[in-house]
CSV table of C-alpha atoms and ligand atoms in Angstrom, one decimal:
chain,number,residue,atom,x,y,z
A,1,UNK,CA,17.4,-21.7,-12.7
A,2,UNK,CA,19.1,-23.0,-9.5
A,3,UNK,CA,21.5,-22.7,-6.4
A,4,UNK,CA,24.2,-25.4,-6.1
A,5,UNK,CA,26.2,-23.6,-3.3
A,6,UNK,CA,25.7,-21.3,-0.5
A,7,UNK,CA,28.6,-20.0,2.0
A,8,UNK,CA,28.2,-18.1,5.1
A,9,UNK,CA,30.8,-16.4,7.2
A,10,UNK,CA,30.3,-14.3,10.0
A,11,UNK,CA,26.5,-14.1,8.9
A,12,UNK,CA,23.8,-13.5,11.5
A,13,UNK,CA,24.3,-16.4,13.5
A,14,UNK,CA,26.3,-18.2,11.4
A,15,UNK,CA,30.2,-18.2,11.9
A,16,UNK,CA,30.7,-20.7,8.8
A,17,UNK,CA,29.1,-23.0,6.8
A,18,UNK,CA,28.7,-24.3,3.5
A,19,UNK,CA,25.9,-26.3,2.0
A,20,UNK,CA,25.1,-27.5,-1.3
A,21,UNK,CA,21.5,-27.5,-2.0
A,22,UNK,CA,20.4,-29.6,-5.0
A,23,UNK,CA,17.6,-29.3,-7.8
A,24,UNK,CA,13.9,-29.5,-6.5
A,25,UNK,CA,12.9,-28.8,-3.1
A,26,UNK,CA,15.2,-27.9,-0.1
A,27,UNK,CA,14.1,-28.4,3.3
A,28,UNK,CA,15.6,-26.3,6.1
A,29,UNK,CA,14.3,-27.8,9.2
A,30,UNK,CA,14.8,-26.8,13.1
A,31,UNK,CA,13.6,-25.7,16.2
A,32,UNK,CA,12.8,-21.6,16.1
A,33,UNK,CA,15.6,-19.1,16.7
A,34,UNK,CA,17.9,-21.7,14.8
A,35,UNK,CA,18.9,-19.8,11.5
A,36,UNK,CA,16.5,-20.8,9.2
A,37,UNK,CA,15.0,-17.6,8.2
A,38,UNK,CA,18.3,-15.9,8.4
A,39,UNK,CA,19.9,-18.6,5.6
A,40,UNK,CA,16.5,-17.6,3.3
A,41,UNK,CA,17.8,-14.4,4.1
A,42,UNK,CA,21.0,-14.4,2.9
A,43,UNK,CA,19.5,-16.4,-0.5
A,44,UNK,CA,17.5,-13.0,-0.9
A,45,UNK,CA,20.3,-10.5,-0.6
A,46,UNK,CA,21.9,-11.9,-3.0
A,47,UNK,CA,19.4,-12.0,-5.2
A,48,UNK,CA,17.7,-8.1,-4.6
A,49,UNK,CA,21.0,-6.7,-3.4
A,50,UNK,CA,18.9,-6.4,0.3
A,51,UNK,CA,17.5,-8.1,2.9
A,52,UNK,CA,13.4,-8.6,3.3
A,53,UNK,CA,13.8,-7.7,6.9
A,54,UNK,CA,16.0,-5.1,7.1
A,55,UNK,CA,17.7,-2.0,5.2
A,56,UNK,CA,20.4,-1.9,7.3
A,57,UNK,CA,23.7,-4.5,6.9
A,58,UNK,CA,24.9,-3.9,10.2
A,59,UNK,CA,22.3,-6.4,11.9
A,60,UNK,CA,23.6,-9.1,9.4
A,61,UNK,CA,26.9,-9.2,10.8
A,62,UNK,CA,27.7,-12.0,13.3
A,63,UNK,CA,27.8,-10.3,16.7
A,64,UNK,CA,31.2,-9.3,17.9
A,65,UNK,CA,32.5,-9.9,14.2
A,66,UNK,CA,33.6,-7.2,12.0
A,67,UNK,CA,31.7,-7.9,8.6
A,68,UNK,CA,30.2,-10.6,6.8
A,69,UNK,CA,30.9,-12.6,3.5
A,70,UNK,CA,28.2,-14.5,1.6
A,71,UNK,CA,29.0,-16.6,-1.7
A,72,UNK,CA,26.4,-18.2,-3.5
A,73,UNK,CA,26.9,-20.5,-6.7
A,74,UNK,CA,24.2,-21.3,-9.2
A,75,UNK,CA,23.2,-22.4,-12.8
A,76,UNK,CA,21.1,-20.4,-15.2
A,77,UNK,CA,20.5,-23.3,-18.0
A,78,UNK,CA,23.7,-24.3,-18.4
A,79,UNK,CA,26.0,-21.8,-17.4
A,80,UNK,CA,27.5,-21.4,-14.4
A,81,UNK,CA,27.2,-18.3,-11.8
A,82,UNK,CA,28.8,-16.8,-8.6
A,83,UNK,CA,27.8,-13.8,-6.8
A,84,UNK,CA,30.0,-12.9,-3.6
A,85,UNK,CA,28.9,-10.0,-1.0
A,86,UNK,CA,31.4,-8.6,1.4
A,87,UNK,CA,30.7,-6.2,3.9
A,88,UNK,CA,33.0,-4.5,6.7
A,89,UNK,CA,31.5,-2.7,9.2
A,90,UNK,CA,31.5,1.2,8.4
A,91,UNK,CA,32.2,0.5,4.5
A,92,UNK,CA,29.9,0.2,1.5
A,93,UNK,CA,29.1,-3.7,0.8
A,94,UNK,CA,31.3,-5.1,-1.7
A,95,UNK,CA,29.2,-7.5,-4.6
A,96,UNK,CA,31.2,-9.6,-7.1
A,97,UNK,CA,29.6,-11.6,-10.2
A,98,UNK,CA,31.7,-14.1,-11.6
A,99,UNK,CA,34.9,-12.6,-10.0
A,100,UNK,CA,34.6,-9.2,-11.0
A,101,UNK,CA,33.3,-6.0,-9.3
A,102,UNK,CA,29.9,-5.0,-9.3
A,103,UNK,CA,29.7,-1.2,-9.2
A,104,UNK,CA,25.7,-0.8,-9.8
A,105,UNK,CA,23.4,-2.8,-8.1
A,106,UNK,CA,21.3,-2.9,-11.4
A,107,UNK,CA,24.1,-5.2,-12.7
A,108,UNK,CA,23.6,-7.7,-9.9
A,109,UNK,CA,19.4,-7.6,-9.8
A,110,UNK,CA,18.0,-10.2,-12.3
A,111,UNK,CA,21.1,-12.5,-11.8
A,112,UNK,CA,19.5,-14.8,-9.7
A,113,UNK,CA,15.7,-14.1,-9.5
A,114,UNK,CA,13.9,-15.3,-6.7
A,115,UNK,CA,10.4,-15.0,-5.2
A,116,UNK,CA,10.1,-14.9,-1.2
A,117,UNK,CA,7.0,-16.0,0.5
A,118,UNK,CA,6.7,-15.0,4.0
A,119,UNK,CA,4.5,-14.3,6.8
A,120,UNK,CA,5.0,-10.5,6.3
A,121,UNK,CA,3.8,-10.6,2.8
A,122,UNK,CA,0.4,-9.9,4.4
A,123,UNK,CA,1.8,-6.4,4.8
A,124,UNK,CA,1.4,-6.0,1.3
A,125,UNK,CA,-2.1,-5.6,1.4
A,126,UNK,CA,-2.7,-4.7,4.6
A,127,UNK,CA,-0.2,-1.9,5.1
A,128,UNK,CA,0.2,1.6,3.4
A,129,UNK,CA,1.2,2.3,0.1
A,130,UNK,CA,5.1,2.2,0.5
A,131,UNK,CA,4.8,-1.7,0.9
A,132,UNK,CA,2.8,-2.2,-2.1
A,133,UNK,CA,5.6,0.4,-4.6
A,134,UNK,CA,8.3,-1.7,-2.7
A,135,UNK,CA,6.6,-5.0,-3.8
A,136,UNK,CA,6.3,-3.4,-7.3
A,137,UNK,CA,9.7,-1.7,-7.7
A,138,UNK,CA,11.7,-4.7,-6.5
A,139,UNK,CA,9.8,-7.4,-9.0
A,140,UNK,CA,9.6,-5.1,-11.9
A,141,UNK,CA,13.6,-4.5,-11.0
A,142,UNK,CA,14.0,-8.1,-11.4
A,143,UNK,CA,12.8,-8.5,-14.9
A,144,UNK,CA,13.6,-5.0,-16.2
A,145,UNK,CA,17.3,-3.4,-15.5
A,146,UNK,CA,16.4,-0.2,-17.5
A,147,UNK,CA,13.5,0.6,-14.6
A,148,UNK,CA,15.7,0.1,-11.8
A,149,UNK,CA,18.0,2.7,-12.8
A,150,UNK,CA,15.2,5.2,-13.6
A,151,UNK,CA,14.1,4.2,-10.5
A,152,UNK,CA,16.9,5.6,-8.8
A,153,UNK,CA,17.2,8.7,-11.1
A,154,UNK,CA,13.9,9.5,-10.3
A,155,UNK,CA,14.6,9.3,-6.4
A,156,UNK,CA,17.6,11.3,-6.7
A,157,UNK,CA,15.8,13.8,-8.4
A,158,UNK,CA,13.0,13.9,-5.8
A,159,UNK,CA,15.4,14.3,-2.9
A,160,UNK,CA,16.8,17.2,-5.1
A,161,UNK,CA,13.7,18.7,-5.5
A,162,UNK,CA,12.8,18.4,-1.7
A,163,UNK,CA,16.2,20.1,-1.1
A,164,UNK,CA,15.4,23.0,-2.9
A,165,UNK,CA,11.5,23.2,-1.6
A,166,UNK,CA,12.9,23.4,1.9
A,167,UNK,CA,15.0,26.6,0.9
A,168,UNK,CA,13.7,29.6,2.2
A,169,UNK,CA,14.1,31.8,0.0
A,170,UNK,CA,12.4,29.1,-2.7
A,171,UNK,CA,10.9,32.0,-4.8
A,172,UNK,CA,14.3,32.7,-6.2
A,173,UNK,CA,14.8,29.2,-7.6
A,174,UNK,CA,11.5,28.7,-9.3
A,175,UNK,CA,13.3,28.3,-12.8
A,176,UNK,CA,15.4,25.6,-11.3
A,177,UNK,CA,12.4,24.0,-9.6
A,178,UNK,CA,10.6,24.2,-13.3
A,179,UNK,CA,13.7,22.2,-14.8
A,180,UNK,CA,13.4,19.4,-11.8
A,181,UNK,CA,9.8,19.2,-12.8
A,182,UNK,CA,10.7,18.7,-16.5
A,183,UNK,CA,13.2,15.8,-15.8
A,184,UNK,CA,10.9,14.5,-13.2
A,185,UNK,CA,8.0,14.0,-15.8
A,186,UNK,CA,10.3,12.5,-18.0
A,187,UNK,CA,11.1,9.7,-15.6
A,188,UNK,CA,8.0,9.6,-13.8
A,189,UNK,CA,6.4,8.9,-16.9
A,190,UNK,CA,8.6,6.0,-18.1
A,191,UNK,CA,7.7,5.0,-14.3
A,192,UNK,CA,4.2,5.1,-14.2
A,193,UNK,CA,3.7,3.3,-17.6
A,194,UNK,CA,5.7,0.3,-16.7
A,195,UNK,CA,3.8,-0.2,-13.5
A,196,UNK,CA,0.5,-0.3,-15.0
A,197,UNK,CA,1.9,-2.4,-17.8
A,198,UNK,CA,3.2,-4.9,-15.3
A,199,UNK,CA,0.3,-4.2,-13.2
A,200,UNK,CA,-1.9,-5.2,-15.7
A,201,UNK,CA,0.3,-8.9,-16.8
A,202,UNK,CA,0.5,-9.7,-13.4
A,203,UNK,CA,-3.4,-9.0,-12.7
A,204,UNK,CA,-4.1,-11.4,-15.4
A,205,UNK,CA,-2.4,-14.6,-13.7
A,206,UNK,CA,-3.6,-12.9,-10.2
A,207,UNK,CA,-7.2,-13.4,-11.5
A,208,UNK,CA,-6.5,-17.3,-12.1
A,209,UNK,CA,-5.6,-18.3,-9.1
A,210,UNK,CA,-8.0,-16.4,-7.5
A,211,UNK,CA,-10.6,-18.4,-9.2
A,212,UNK,CA,-9.2,-21.0,-8.7
A,213,UNK,CA,-8.7,-20.9,-4.9
A,214,UNK,CA,-12.2,-19.9,-5.0
A,215,UNK,CA,-14.1,-22.3,-7.3
A,216,UNK,CA,-15.0,-19.5,-9.7
A,217,UNK,CA,-16.5,-17.8,-6.9
A,218,UNK,CA,-14.3,-14.9,-7.1
A,219,UNK,CA,-12.8,-12.6,-9.5
A,220,UNK,CA,-9.4,-10.5,-8.8
A,221,UNK,CA,-8.3,-7.4,-10.0
A,222,UNK,CA,-5.6,-4.9,-9.9
A,223,UNK,CA,-5.5,-1.1,-10.2
A,224,UNK,CA,-3.0,1.3,-10.3
A,225,UNK,CA,-3.4,5.1,-9.1
A,226,UNK,CA,-1.2,7.6,-10.5
A,227,UNK,CA,-1.1,11.0,-8.5
A,228,UNK,CA,0.6,12.5,-11.9
A,229,UNK,CA,-1.8,11.0,-14.4
A,230,UNK,CA,-0.3,8.9,-17.1
A,231,UNK,CA,0.1,10.6,-20.3
A,232,UNK,CA,3.0,13.3,-20.7
A,233,UNK,CA,0.4,16.0,-20.9
A,234,UNK,CA,-1.3,15.1,-17.7
A,235,UNK,CA,2.1,14.7,-15.8
A,236,UNK,CA,3.1,18.2,-16.8
A,237,UNK,CA,-0.2,19.5,-15.9
A,238,UNK,CA,-0.4,18.2,-12.5
A,239,UNK,CA,2.8,19.1,-11.9
A,240,UNK,CA,2.6,22.5,-12.6
A,241,UNK,CA,-1.0,22.7,-11.0
A,242,UNK,CA,0.6,21.3,-7.4
A,243,UNK,CA,3.4,23.9,-7.8
A,244,UNK,CA,2.3,26.5,-5.3
A,245,UNK,CA,1.1,23.7,-3.3
A,246,UNK,CA,4.5,21.7,-3.2
A,247,UNK,CA,6.4,25.3,-2.6
A,248,UNK,CA,3.8,25.8,0.5
A,249,UNK,CA,4.4,22.5,2.3
A,250,UNK,CA,8.2,22.3,1.3
A,251,UNK,CA,8.0,18.9,0.0
A,252,UNK,CA,7.0,17.0,-3.1
A,253,UNK,CA,3.5,15.6,-2.9
A,254,UNK,CA,2.8,13.6,-6.3
A,255,UNK,CA,4.7,11.6,-8.7
A,256,UNK,CA,5.3,7.7,-8.5
A,257,UNK,CA,6.9,7.8,-5.0
A,258,UNK,CA,3.6,8.7,-3.6
A,259,UNK,CA,1.4,6.2,-6.1
A,260,UNK,CA,-0.4,3.2,-5.0
A,261,UNK,CA,-2.1,-0.2,-6.3
A,262,UNK,CA,-5.5,-1.5,-5.0
A,263,UNK,CA,-5.8,-5.2,-5.1
A,264,UNK,CA,-9.8,-5.9,-5.6
A,265,UNK,CA,-11.7,-9.2,-5.1
A,266,UNK,CA,-14.9,-9.0,-6.6
A,267,UNK,CA,-14.7,-5.3,-7.4
A,268,UNK,CA,-14.2,-4.5,-3.5
A,269,UNK,CA,-10.9,-3.2,-2.0
A,270,UNK,CA,-9.3,-6.2,-0.6
A,271,UNK,CA,-7.4,-3.9,1.9
A,272,UNK,CA,-10.9,-2.6,3.1
A,273,UNK,CA,-13.1,-5.2,2.9
A,274,UNK,CA,-11.2,-8.1,2.6
A,275,UNK,CA,-11.7,-10.8,4.9
A,276,UNK,CA,-8.8,-12.5,6.7
A,277,UNK,CA,-9.2,-15.3,4.2
A,278,UNK,CA,-9.6,-13.2,1.2
A,279,UNK,CA,-6.2,-11.4,2.2
A,280,UNK,CA,-4.8,-14.7,2.6
A,281,UNK,CA,-5.9,-15.8,-0.8
A,282,UNK,CA,-4.8,-12.6,-2.5
A,283,UNK,CA,-1.1,-12.5,-1.2
A,284,UNK,CA,-0.9,-16.4,-2.1
A,285,UNK,CA,-2.4,-15.7,-5.5
A,286,UNK,CA,-0.2,-12.2,-6.0
A,287,UNK,CA,2.7,-14.2,-5.2
A,288,UNK,CA,2.5,-17.2,-7.5
A,289,UNK,CA,1.7,-14.3,-10.2
A,290,UNK,CA,5.0,-12.9,-9.4
A,291,UNK,CA,6.7,-16.4,-10.2
A,292,UNK,CA,4.8,-16.9,-13.6
A,293,UNK,CA,5.0,-13.2,-14.4
A,294,UNK,CA,9.0,-14.0,-14.0
A,295,UNK,CA,9.0,-16.9,-16.0
A,296,UNK,CA,7.6,-15.2,-18.7
A,297,UNK,CA,9.5,-12.1,-19.1
A,298,UNK,CA,13.1,-13.6,-18.3
A,299,UNK,CA,12.2,-17.5,-19.8
A,300,UNK,CA,13.6,-18.5,-16.2
A,301,UNK,CA,11.8,-20.1,-13.4
A,302,UNK,CA,13.0,-18.2,-10.2
A,303,UNK,CA,14.2,-19.7,-7.2
A,304,UNK,CA,11.2,-20.0,-4.4
A,305,UNK,CA,11.9,-19.3,-0.9
A,306,UNK,CA,9.1,-20.4,1.2
A,307,UNK,CA,9.9,-19.1,4.7
A,308,UNK,CA,7.6,-20.5,7.3
A,309,UNK,CA,4.5,-20.1,5.0
A,310,UNK,CA,3.1,-23.5,5.3
A,311,UNK,CA,2.4,-23.7,8.9
A,312,UNK,CA,0.4,-20.3,8.3
A,313,UNK,CA,-1.6,-21.6,5.8
A,314,UNK,CA,-4.9,-23.8,6.0
A,315,UNK,CA,-4.6,-27.1,4.5
A,316,UNK,CA,-6.5,-26.4,1.4
A,317,UNK,CA,-4.1,-23.5,0.5
A,318,UNK,CA,-1.4,-25.6,1.6
A,319,UNK,CA,-2.0,-28.0,-0.8
A,320,UNK,CA,-2.9,-25.7,-3.9
A,321,UNK,CA,0.5,-24.1,-3.2
A,322,UNK,CA,2.6,-27.2,-3.2
A,323,UNK,CA,0.5,-28.3,-6.4
A,324,UNK,CA,1.3,-25.0,-8.0
A,325,UNK,CA,5.1,-25.5,-7.1
A,326,UNK,CA,6.5,-25.4,-10.4
A,327,UNK,CA,10.4,-23.9,-10.4
A,328,UNK,CA,13.5,-25.8,-10.3
A,329,UNK,CA,14.0,-25.2,-7.0
A,330,UNK,CA,12.6,-24.6,-3.2
A,331,UNK,CA,13.9,-24.0,-0.3
A,332,UNK,CA,11.5,-24.4,2.3
A,333,UNK,CA,11.7,-23.5,5.9
A,334,UNK,CA,9.9,-25.6,8.9
A,335,UNK,CA,10.2,-26.4,12.3
A,336,UNK,CA,9.0,-30.2,11.4
A,337,UNK,CA,10.3,-32.7,8.6
A,338,UNK,CA,7.3,-35.2,9.3
A,339,UNK,CA,5.2,-33.6,7.1
A,340,UNK,CA,7.6,-33.6,3.9
A,341,UNK,CA,9.0,-37.0,4.8
A,342,UNK,CA,6.5,-38.6,2.1
A,343,UNK,CA,6.4,-35.6,-0.2
A,344,UNK,CA,5.7,-36.3,-4.0
A,345,UNK,CA,8.9,-34.2,-5.1
A,346,UNK,CA,12.3,-35.0,-4.7
A,347,UNK,CA,13.0,-33.4,-1.4
A,348,UNK,CA,16.9,-32.7,0.8
A,349,UNK,CA,17.0,-32.3,4.1
A,350,UNK,CA,19.0,-29.9,5.9
A,351,UNK,CA,18.8,-29.9,10.0
A,352,UNK,CA,19.6,-26.1,11.3
A,353,UNK,CA,20.8,-25.8,14.5
A,354,UNK,CA,22.4,-22.9,16.6
A,355,UNK,CA,24.2,-21.7,13.5
A,356,UNK,CA,25.1,-25.2,12.0
A,357,UNK,CA,23.4,-26.7,9.1
A,358,UNK,CA,23.8,-30.7,8.4
A,359,UNK,CA,22.8,-32.5,5.4
A,360,UNK,CA,20.2,-35.5,6.8
B,1,ADP,N1,23.6,-10.3,13.6
B,1,ADP,C1,23.4,-11.7,14.2
B,1,ADP,N2,24.7,-12.2,15.3
B,1,ADP,C2,24.2,-13.2,15.9
B,1,ADP,N3,23.0,-13.6,15.9
B,1,ADP,C3,22.1,-13.2,15.3
B,1,ADP,C4,22.4,-12.1,14.3
B,1,ADP,N4,20.9,-11.8,14.2
B,1,ADP,C5,20.5,-12.7,14.2
B,1,ADP,N5,20.8,-13.6,15.2
B,1,ADP,C6,19.9,-15.0,15.8
B,1,ADP,O1,19.6,-15.4,14.7
B,1,ADP,C7,18.7,-16.2,15.5
B,1,ADP,C8,17.2,-15.9,14.7
B,1,ADP,O2,17.5,-16.6,13.5
B,1,ADP,P1,16.2,-17.2,12.4
B,1,ADP,O3,16.9,-17.6,11.2
B,1,ADP,O4,15.6,-15.7,12.2
B,1,ADP,O5,15.5,-18.3,12.9
B,1,ADP,P2,14.7,-19.4,12.7
B,1,ADP,O6,15.3,-20.6,12.5
B,1,ADP,O7,13.5,-19.3,13.5
B,1,ADP,O8,14.1,-18.9,11.2
B,1,ADP,C9,18.3,-15.4,16.8
B,1,ADP,O9,18.8,-16.3,17.8
B,1,ADP,C10,18.8,-14.4,16.5
B,1,ADP,O10,19.2,-13.9,18.1
B,2,MG,MG1,12.0,-18.3,10.6
């Protein structure tokens, strides 16, 4: 899968640009704060429906403008696709796929598959559980539409349940609470087991990279922690068991929205015990595993987005990364052109300067 053209209008610091990237490597280079990450962000937004830097649309609109427009065309095998995103301040964003309106985000996710490497990736390891849930949810959604829909249903149910738990006269609504819990058990069962299945698969690739990057000195594992258990019986039991606690605290305290997974290197949680180097290796391996699993699940290599990562990696990890790139198309941002001039892969150069992009 690869992108053949990108058009941006009033997006971040771009007024109007159109570029035609090629297969293989596209190097987006230029000084700081010129728009390199903004371009990568627009690709990611088209792929997942949201930015990797903000959950809101407003910051994406160019200063003093009323809205933005993104159009990305690409090829999947030999079939062309076109995605358009249009946003006007105060309105809902409109998405079109091949000229037809997309009413559910689930129809967009999975059309253009991407894997992004950015300096923020380290947060998957260092931060709290919500970063890890976000990572796994976006990844599974890219390859499994049903998962995305179930997740939306689940979050809606939790929202409704929380509203109920906040009622002063909650004791009048116990039956309704039980009905919610029944429904929650069903979607939670699906979500938990998909996550477990998926993490098991990703762990195999992950471990391969950990081993390679450490010359077989280390091995990696990923384990999922479900606050509800993973059989239907356990899930229902835990929901019943926690009912009074939830009523007391007026919030739903267990379920996939509270779960977490642990990344282990040599049996130790890399978040708690990993060195800086091990944490970087873990993140790099996780991201590389993400490429493999998307290829495996969908049949296509995703478009790879490498934002500012090369400068963050030491020489051996950088070499490992560039040698591991098997995807059809990669976007790399950098402040330097010179490191890429003699790259063995075919490279197209784009110079970014103050919201302008020139092919060089
Ligand atoms: N909504 C916006 N309108 C205008 N300029 C913006 C907007 N959002 C970000 N910018 C500008 O974009 C620039 C940062 O672009 P970015 O792509 O992150 O830089 P880099 O080239 O270093 O990756 C900054 O100058 C910032 O002020
Ligand atoms: Mg940047």
